[in-house]
mmCIF file of C-alpha atoms in Angstrom:
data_model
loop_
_atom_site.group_PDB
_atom_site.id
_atom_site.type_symbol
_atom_site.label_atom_id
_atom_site.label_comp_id
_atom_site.label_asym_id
_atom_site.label_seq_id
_atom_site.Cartn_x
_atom_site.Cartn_y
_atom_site.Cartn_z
ATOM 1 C CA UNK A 222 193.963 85.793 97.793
ATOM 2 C CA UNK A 223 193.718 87.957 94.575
ATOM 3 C CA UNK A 224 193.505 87.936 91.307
ATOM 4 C CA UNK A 225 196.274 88.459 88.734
ATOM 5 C CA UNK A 226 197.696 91.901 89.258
ATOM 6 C CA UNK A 227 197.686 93.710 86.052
ATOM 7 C CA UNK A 228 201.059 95.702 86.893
ATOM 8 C CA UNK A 229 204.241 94.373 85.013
ATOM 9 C CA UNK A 230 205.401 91.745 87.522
ATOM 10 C CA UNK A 231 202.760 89.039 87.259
ATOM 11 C CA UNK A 232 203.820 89.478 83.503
ATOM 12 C CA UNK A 233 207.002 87.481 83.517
ATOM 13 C CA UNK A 234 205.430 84.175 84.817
ATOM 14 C CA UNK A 235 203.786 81.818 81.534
ATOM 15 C CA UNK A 236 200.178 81.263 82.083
ATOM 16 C CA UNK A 237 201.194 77.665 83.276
ATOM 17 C CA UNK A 238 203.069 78.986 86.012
ATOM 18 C CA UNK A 239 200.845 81.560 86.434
ATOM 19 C CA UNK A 240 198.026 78.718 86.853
ATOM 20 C CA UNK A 241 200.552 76.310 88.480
ATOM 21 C CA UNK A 242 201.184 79.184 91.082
ATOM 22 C CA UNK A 243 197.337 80.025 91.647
ATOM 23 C CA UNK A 244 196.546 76.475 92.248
ATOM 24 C CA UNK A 245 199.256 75.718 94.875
ATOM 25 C CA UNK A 246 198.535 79.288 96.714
ATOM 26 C CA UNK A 247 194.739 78.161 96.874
ATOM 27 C CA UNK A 248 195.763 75.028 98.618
ATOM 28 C CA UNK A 249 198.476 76.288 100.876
ATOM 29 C CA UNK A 250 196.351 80.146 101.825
ATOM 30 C CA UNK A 251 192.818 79.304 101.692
ATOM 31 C CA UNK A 252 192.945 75.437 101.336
ATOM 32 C CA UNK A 253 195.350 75.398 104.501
ATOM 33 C CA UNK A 254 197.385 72.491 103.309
ATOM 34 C CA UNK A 255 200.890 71.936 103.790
ATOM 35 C CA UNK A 256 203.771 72.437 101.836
ATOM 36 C CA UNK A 257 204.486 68.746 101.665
ATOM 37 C CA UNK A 258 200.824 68.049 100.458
ATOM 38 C CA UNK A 259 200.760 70.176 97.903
ATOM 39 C CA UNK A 260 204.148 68.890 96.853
ATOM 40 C CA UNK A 261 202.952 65.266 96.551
ATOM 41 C CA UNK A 262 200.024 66.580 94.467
ATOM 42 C CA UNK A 263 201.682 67.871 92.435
ATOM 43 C CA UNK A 264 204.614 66.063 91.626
ATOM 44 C CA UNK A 265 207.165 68.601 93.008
ATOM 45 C CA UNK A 266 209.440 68.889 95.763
ATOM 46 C CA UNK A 267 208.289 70.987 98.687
ATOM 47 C CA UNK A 268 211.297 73.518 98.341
ATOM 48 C CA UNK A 269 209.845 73.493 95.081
ATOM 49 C CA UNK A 270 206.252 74.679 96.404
ATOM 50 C CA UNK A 271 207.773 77.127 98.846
ATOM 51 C CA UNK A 272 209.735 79.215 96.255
ATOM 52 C CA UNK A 273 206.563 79.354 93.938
ATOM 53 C CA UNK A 274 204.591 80.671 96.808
ATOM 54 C CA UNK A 275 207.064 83.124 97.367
ATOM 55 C CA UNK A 276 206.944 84.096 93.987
ATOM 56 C CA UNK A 277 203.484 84.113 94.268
ATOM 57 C CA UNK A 278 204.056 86.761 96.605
ATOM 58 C CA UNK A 279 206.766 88.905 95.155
ATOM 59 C CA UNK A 280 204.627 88.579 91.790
ATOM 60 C CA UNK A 281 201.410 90.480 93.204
ATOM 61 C CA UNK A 282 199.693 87.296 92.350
ATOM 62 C CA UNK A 283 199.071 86.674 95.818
ATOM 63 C CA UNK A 284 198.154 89.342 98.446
ATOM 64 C CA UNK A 285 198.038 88.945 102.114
ATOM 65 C CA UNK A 286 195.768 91.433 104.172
ATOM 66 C CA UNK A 287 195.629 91.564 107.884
ATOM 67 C CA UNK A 288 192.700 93.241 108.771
ATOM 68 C CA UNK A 289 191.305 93.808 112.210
ATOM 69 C CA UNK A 290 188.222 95.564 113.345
ATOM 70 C CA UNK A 291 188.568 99.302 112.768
ATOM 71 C CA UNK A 292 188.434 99.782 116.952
ATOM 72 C CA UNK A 293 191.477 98.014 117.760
ATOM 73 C CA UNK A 294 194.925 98.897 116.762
ATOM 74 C CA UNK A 295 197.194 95.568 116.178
ATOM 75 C CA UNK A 296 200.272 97.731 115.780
ATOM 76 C CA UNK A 297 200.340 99.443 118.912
ATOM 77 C CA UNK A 298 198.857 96.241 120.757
ATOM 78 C CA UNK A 299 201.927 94.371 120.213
ATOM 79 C CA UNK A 300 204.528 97.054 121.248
ATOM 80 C CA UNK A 301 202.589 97.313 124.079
ATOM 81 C CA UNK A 302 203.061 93.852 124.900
ATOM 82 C CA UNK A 303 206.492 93.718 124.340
ATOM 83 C CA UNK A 304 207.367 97.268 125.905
ATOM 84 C CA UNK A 305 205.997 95.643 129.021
ATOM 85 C CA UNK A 306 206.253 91.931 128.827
ATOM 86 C CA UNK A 307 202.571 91.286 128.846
ATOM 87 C CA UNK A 308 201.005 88.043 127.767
ATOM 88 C CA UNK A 309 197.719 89.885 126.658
ATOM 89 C CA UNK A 310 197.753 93.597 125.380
ATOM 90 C CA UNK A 311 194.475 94.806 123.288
ATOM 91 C CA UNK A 312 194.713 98.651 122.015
ATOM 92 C CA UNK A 313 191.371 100.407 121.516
ATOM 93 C CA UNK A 314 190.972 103.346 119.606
ATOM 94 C CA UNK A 315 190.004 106.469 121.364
ATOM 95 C CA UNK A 316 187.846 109.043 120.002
ATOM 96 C CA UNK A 317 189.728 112.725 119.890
ATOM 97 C CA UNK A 318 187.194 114.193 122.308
ATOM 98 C CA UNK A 319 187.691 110.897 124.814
ATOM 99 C CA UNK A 320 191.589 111.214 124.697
ATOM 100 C CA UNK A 321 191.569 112.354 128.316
ATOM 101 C CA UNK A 322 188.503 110.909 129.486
ATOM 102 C CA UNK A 323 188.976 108.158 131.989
ATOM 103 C CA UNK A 324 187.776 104.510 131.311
ATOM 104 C CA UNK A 325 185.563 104.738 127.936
ATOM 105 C CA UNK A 326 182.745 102.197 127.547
ATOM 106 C CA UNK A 327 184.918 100.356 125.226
ATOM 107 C CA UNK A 328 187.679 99.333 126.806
ATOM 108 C CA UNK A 329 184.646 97.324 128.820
ATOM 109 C CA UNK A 330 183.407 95.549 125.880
ATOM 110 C CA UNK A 331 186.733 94.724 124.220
ATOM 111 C CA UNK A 332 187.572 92.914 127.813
ATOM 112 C CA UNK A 333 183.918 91.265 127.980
ATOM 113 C CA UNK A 334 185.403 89.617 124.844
ATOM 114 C CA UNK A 335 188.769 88.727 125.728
ATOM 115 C CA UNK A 336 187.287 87.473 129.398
ATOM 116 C CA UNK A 337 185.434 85.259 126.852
ATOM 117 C CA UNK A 338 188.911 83.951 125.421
ATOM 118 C CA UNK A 339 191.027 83.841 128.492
ATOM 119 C CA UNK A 340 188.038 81.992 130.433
ATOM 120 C CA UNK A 341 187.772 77.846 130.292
ATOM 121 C CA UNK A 342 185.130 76.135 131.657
ATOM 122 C CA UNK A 343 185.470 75.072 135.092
ATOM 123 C CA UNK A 344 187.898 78.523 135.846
ATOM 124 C CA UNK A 345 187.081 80.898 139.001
ATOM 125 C CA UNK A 346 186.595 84.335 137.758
ATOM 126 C CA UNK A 347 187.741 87.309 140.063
ATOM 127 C CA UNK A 348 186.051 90.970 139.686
ATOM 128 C CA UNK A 349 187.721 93.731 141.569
ATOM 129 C CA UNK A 350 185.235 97.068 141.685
ATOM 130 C CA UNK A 351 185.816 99.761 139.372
ATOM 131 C CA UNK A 352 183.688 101.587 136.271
ATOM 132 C CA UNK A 353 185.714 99.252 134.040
ATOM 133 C CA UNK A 354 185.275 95.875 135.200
ATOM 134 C CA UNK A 355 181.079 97.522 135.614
ATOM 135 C CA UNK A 356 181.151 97.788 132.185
ATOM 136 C CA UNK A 357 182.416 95.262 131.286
ATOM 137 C CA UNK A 358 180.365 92.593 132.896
ATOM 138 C CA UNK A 359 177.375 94.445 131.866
ATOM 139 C CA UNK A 360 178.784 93.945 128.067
ATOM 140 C CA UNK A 361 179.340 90.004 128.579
ATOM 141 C CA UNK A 362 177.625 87.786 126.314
ATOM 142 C CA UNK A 363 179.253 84.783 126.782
ATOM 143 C CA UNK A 364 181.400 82.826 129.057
ATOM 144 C CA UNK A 365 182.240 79.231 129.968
ATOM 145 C CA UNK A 366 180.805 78.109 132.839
ATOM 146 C CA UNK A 367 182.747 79.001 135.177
ATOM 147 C CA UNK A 368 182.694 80.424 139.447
ATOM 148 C CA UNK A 369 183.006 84.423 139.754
ATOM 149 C CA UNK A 370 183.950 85.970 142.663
ATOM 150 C CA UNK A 371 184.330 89.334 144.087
ATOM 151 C CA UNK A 372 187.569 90.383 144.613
ATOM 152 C CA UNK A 373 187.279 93.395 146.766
ATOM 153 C CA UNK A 374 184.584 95.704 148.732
ATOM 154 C CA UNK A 375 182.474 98.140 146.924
ATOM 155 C CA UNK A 376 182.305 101.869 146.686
ATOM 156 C CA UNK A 377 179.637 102.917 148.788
ATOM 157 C CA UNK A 378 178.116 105.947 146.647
ATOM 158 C CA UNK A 379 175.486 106.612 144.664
ATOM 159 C CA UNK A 380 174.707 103.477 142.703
ATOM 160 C CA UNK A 381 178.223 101.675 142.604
ATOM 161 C CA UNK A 382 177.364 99.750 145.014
ATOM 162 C CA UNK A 383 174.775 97.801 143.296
ATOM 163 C CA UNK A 384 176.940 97.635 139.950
ATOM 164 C CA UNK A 385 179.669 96.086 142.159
ATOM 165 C CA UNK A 386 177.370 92.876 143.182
ATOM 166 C CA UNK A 387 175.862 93.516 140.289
ATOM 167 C CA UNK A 388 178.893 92.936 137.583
ATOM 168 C CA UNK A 389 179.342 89.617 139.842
ATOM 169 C CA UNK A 390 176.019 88.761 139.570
ATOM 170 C CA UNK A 391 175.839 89.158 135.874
ATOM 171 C CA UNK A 392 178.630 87.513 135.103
ATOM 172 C CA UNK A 393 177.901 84.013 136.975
ATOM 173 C CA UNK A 394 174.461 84.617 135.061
ATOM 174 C CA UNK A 395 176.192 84.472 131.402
ATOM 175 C CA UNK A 396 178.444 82.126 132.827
ATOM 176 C CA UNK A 397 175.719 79.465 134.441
ATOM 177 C CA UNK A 398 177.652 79.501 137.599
ATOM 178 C CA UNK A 399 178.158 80.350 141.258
ATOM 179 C CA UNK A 400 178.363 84.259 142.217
ATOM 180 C CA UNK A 401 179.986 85.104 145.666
ATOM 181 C CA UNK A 402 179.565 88.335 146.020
ATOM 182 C CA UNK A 403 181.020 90.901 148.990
ATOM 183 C CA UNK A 404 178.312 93.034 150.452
ATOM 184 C CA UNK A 405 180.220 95.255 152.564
ATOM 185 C CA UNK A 406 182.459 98.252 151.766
ATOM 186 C CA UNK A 407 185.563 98.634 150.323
ATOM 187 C CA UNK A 408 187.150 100.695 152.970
ATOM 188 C CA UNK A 409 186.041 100.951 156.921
ATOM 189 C CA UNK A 410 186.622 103.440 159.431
ATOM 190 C CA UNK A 411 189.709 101.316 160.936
ATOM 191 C CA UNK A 412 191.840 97.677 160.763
ATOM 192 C CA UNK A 413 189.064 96.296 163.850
ATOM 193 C CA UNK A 414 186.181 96.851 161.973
ATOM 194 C CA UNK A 415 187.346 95.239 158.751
ATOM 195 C CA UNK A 416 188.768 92.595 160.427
ATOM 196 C CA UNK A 417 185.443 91.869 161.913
ATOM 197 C CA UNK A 418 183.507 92.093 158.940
ATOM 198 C CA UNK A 419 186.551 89.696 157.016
ATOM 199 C CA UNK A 420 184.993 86.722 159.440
ATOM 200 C CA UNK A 421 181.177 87.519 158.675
ATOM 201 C CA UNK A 422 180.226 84.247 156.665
ATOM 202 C CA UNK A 423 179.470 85.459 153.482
ATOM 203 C CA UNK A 424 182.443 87.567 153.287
ATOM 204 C CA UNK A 425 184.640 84.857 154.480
ATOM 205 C CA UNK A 426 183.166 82.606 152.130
ATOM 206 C CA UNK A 427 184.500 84.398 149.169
ATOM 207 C CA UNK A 428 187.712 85.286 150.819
ATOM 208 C CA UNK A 429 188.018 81.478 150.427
ATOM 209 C CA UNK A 430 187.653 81.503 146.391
ATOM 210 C CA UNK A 431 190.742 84.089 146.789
ATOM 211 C CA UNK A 432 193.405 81.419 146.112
ATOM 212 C CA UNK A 433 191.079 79.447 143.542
ATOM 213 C CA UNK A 434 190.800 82.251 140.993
ATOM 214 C CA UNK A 435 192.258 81.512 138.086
ATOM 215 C CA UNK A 436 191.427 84.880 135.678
ATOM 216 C CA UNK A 437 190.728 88.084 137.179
ATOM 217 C CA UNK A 438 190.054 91.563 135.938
ATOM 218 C CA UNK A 439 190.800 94.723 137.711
ATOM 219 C CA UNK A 440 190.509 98.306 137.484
ATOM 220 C CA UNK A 441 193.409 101.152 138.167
ATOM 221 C CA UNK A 442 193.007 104.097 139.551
ATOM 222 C CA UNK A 443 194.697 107.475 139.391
ATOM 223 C CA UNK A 444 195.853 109.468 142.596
ATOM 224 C CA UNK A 445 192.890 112.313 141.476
ATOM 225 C CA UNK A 446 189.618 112.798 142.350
ATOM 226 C CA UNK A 447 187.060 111.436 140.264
ATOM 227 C CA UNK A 448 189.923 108.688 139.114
ATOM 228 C CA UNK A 449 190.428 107.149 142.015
ATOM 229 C CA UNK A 450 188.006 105.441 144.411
ATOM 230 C CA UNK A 451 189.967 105.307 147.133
ATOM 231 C CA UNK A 452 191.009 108.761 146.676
ATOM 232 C CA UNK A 453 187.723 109.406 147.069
ATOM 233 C CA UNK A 454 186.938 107.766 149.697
ATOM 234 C CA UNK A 455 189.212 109.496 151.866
ATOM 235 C CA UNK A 456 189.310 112.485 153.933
ATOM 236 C CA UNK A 457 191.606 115.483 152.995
ATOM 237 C CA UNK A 458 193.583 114.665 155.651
ATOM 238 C CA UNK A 459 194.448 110.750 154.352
ATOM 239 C CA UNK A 460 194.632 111.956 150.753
ATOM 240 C CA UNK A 461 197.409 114.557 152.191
ATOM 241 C CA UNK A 462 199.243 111.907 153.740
ATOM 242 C CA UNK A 463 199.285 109.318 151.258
ATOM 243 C CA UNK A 464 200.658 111.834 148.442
ATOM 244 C CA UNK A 465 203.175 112.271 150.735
ATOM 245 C CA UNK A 466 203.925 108.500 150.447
ATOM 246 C CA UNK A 467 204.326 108.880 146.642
ATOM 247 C CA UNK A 468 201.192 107.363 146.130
ATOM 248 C CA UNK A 469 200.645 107.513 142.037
ATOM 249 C CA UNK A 470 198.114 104.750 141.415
ATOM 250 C CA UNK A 471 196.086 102.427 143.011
ATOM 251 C CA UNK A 472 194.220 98.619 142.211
ATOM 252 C CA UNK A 473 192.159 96.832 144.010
ATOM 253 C CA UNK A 474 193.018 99.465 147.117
ATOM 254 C CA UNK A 475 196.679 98.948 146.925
ATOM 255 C CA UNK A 476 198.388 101.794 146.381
ATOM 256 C CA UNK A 477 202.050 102.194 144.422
ATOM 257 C CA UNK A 478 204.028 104.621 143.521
ATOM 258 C CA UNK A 479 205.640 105.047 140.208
ATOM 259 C CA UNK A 480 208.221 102.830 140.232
ATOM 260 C CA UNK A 481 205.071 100.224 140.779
ATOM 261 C CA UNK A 482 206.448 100.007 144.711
ATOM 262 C CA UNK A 483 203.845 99.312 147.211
ATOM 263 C CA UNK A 484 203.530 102.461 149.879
ATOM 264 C CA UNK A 485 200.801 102.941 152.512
ATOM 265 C CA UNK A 486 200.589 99.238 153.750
ATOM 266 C CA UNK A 487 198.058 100.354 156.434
ATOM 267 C CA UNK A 488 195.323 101.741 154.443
ATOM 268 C CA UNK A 489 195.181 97.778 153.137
ATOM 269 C CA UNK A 490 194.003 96.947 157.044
ATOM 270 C CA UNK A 491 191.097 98.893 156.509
ATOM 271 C CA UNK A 492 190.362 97.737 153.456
ATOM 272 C CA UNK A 493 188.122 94.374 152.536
ATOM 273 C CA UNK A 494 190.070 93.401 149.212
ATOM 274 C CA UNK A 495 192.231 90.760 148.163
ATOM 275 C CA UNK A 496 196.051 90.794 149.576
ATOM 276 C CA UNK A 497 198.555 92.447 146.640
ATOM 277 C CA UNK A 498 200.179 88.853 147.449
ATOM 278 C CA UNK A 499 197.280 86.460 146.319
ATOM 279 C CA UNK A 500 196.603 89.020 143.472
ATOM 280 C CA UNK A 501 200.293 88.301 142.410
ATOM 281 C CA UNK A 502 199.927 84.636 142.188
ATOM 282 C CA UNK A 503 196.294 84.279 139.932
ATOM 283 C CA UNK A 504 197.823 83.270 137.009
ATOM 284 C CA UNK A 505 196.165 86.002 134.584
ATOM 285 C CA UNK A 506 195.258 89.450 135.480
ATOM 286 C CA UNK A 507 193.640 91.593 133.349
ATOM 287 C CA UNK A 508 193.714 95.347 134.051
ATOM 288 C CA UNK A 509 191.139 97.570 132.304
ATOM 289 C CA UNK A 510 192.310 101.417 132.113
ATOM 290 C CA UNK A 511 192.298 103.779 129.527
ATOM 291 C CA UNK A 512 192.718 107.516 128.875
ATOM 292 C CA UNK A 513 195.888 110.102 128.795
ATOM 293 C CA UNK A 514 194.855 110.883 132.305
ATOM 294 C CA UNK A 515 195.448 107.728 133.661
ATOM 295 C CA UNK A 516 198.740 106.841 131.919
ATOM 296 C CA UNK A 517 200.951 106.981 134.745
ATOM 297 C CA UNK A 518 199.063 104.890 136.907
ATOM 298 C CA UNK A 519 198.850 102.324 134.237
ATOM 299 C CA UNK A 520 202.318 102.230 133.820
ATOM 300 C CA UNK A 521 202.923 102.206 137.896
ATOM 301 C CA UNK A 522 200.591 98.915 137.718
ATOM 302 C CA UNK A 523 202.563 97.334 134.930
ATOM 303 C CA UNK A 524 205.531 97.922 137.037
ATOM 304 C CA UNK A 525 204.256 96.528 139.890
ATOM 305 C CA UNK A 526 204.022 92.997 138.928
ATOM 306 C CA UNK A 527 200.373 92.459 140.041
ATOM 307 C CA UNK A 528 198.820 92.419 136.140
ATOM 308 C CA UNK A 529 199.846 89.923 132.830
ATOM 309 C CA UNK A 530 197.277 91.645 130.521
ATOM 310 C CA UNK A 531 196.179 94.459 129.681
ATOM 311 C CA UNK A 532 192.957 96.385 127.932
ATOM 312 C CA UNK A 533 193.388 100.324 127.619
ATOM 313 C CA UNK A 534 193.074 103.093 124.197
ATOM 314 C CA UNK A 535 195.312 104.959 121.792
ATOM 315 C CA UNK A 536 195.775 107.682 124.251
ATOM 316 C CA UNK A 537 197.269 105.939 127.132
ATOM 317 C CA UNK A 538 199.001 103.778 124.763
ATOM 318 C CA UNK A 539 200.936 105.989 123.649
ATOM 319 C CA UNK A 540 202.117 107.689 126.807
ATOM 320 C CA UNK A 541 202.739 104.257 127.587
ATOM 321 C CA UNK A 542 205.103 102.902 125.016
ATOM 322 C CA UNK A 543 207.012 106.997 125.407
ATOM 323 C CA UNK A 544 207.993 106.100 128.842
ATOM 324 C CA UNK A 545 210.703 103.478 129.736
ATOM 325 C CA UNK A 546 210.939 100.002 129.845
ATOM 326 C CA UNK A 547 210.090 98.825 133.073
ATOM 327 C CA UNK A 548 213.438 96.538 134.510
ATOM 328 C CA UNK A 549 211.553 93.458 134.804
ATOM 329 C CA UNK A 550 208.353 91.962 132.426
ATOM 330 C CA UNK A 551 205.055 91.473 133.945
ATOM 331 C CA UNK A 552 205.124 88.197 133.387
ATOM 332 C CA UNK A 553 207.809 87.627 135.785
ATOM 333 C CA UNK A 554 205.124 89.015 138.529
ATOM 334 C CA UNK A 555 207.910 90.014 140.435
ATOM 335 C CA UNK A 556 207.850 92.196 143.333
ATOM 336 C CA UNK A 557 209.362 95.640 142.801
ATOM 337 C CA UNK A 558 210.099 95.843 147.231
ATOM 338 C CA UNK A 559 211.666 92.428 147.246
ATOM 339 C CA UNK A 560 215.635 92.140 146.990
ATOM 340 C CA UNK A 561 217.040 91.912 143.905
ATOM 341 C CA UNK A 562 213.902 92.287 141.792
ATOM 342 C CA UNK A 563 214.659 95.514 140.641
#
């Protein structure tokens, strides 16, 4: 709340309604009291109250700021949201030379903090692999305790495999509870081998947590190299094959085209990760993705139903809110190949 403006407006109220006015916007803005207390104290009808706060308002006697930190912008947040139906939708500004860059650091510590909002104590906690969700567990400071699980495979190269276990690992740490994590890869030569390594005990053990997980957070992928991990995984041959599909983004090794509908079906046999099905039914996703790059896979995801929230920058945000309004929310976490969803 402010002082008395010195422009002309605040001019036509006396000084007692000028103080009469102060007083009752202290209780009601900063005070938080109701219209109906402030009414009884002071001897007034509430309509009474309500058009001197409004006065209050038009006067200049009373200014309301909403101010958020300088990295997040509210305004496209919220069309975001709404564009898409989203229950969650956090906007991060993105540096002019990161425009196009896939998957800043930030997006992972804006979604360490809202993991720390969406999580309650007693929750199971779902990690798919990706740079993101890596980041972002290793920017977690806090959490409820609460189970985490891994949700899918890692990416065998270089030293993703150990931030895989080891975003799972760090968050049960913050969190003070149980980490089940997956050591075994993402994607295997063919549907026998993954199938066998699906009934190895530890594996199986969090395949169990699947349906338990109540919060998860999950990266998206582009059909490019370097954006993609299953791309990348891959021979040329696959990667030939599956663009022939349609293939224009991919989560948690489900790939979609995009119009968000599932293609390649068969790559998921190969694949230890959590069925597109029981990813559908957690009851909040949170996909991490950023970058001008990766806008069209973002927007595939959103279409396909899988995600509720979302965490990505200025750049893909604004792709994002060009294109057009998917048919369906995301809330409705409907299936794009069933009947009728469309």
């Amino acid at each position: 709340m402010s002082g008395m403006s010195a422009g002309r407006p605040a001019l036509r109220m006396g000084p007692a309604e000028l103080v009469q006015a102060a007083a009752m916007a202290r209780r009601f803005y900063l005070e938080g009291k109701s219209k109906i207390q402030i009414a009884e104290e002071f001897g007034v009808s509430r309509f009474k109250v309500a058009r001197v706060l409004e006065t209050a308002l038009e006067r200049d006697l009373v200014r309301i700021e909403i101010r958020v930190p300088a990295e997040l912008d509210a305004e496209r947040s919220d069309a975001l949201r709404a564009r898409f139906g989203l229950r969650h939708a956090v906007v991060v500004e993105s540096p002019a030379e990161e425009e196009e860059s896939p998957d800043p650091e930030s997006l992972g510590e804006v979604a360490a903090d809202l993991l720390g909002e969406l999580v309650d104590e007693g929750d199971v906690l779902g990690l798919a692999w990706g740079r993101s969700t890596i980041h972002m567990a290793a920017a977690l400071d806090k959490l409820p305790p609460c189970t985490v699980v891994q949700l899918t495979g890692v990416y065998d190269a270089g030293t993703a495999e150990r931030g895989s276990v080891e975003a799972v690992r760090r968050a049960a740490q913050v969190a003070g509870g149980e980490a089940h994590p997956i050591y075994a890869p993402m994607l295997l030569p063919d549907p026998a081998t993954a199938a066998a390594l699906r009934n190895q005990t530890g594996i199986a053990r969090a395949f169990e947590y699947f349906d338990k997980v109540t919060v998860a957070a999950v990266s998206i992928g582009s059909w490019e190299p370097g954006i993609s991990t299953v791309h990348d995984m891959l021979s040329e041959e696959e990667r030939a094959h599956y663009a022939s599909l349609g293939v224009a983004a991919e989560t948690s090794a489900h790939l979609f085209d995009a119009e968000g509908r599932r293609v390649g079906r068969d790559l998921g046999e190969r694949c230890i990760t959590v069925e597109a099905d029981r990813l559908r039914r957690i009851p909040e996703v949170v996909a991490i993705a950023g970058g001008g790059r990766k806008a069209p896979a973002i927007d595939a995801v959103l279409r396909s139903g899988l995600v509720t929230s979302l965490v990505t920058d200025t750049a893909a945000a604004d792709q994002l809110l060009a294109a057009a309004p998917p048919p369906r929310p995301a809330l409705d976490r409907a299936d794009p190949d069933e009947p009728g969803d469309a």
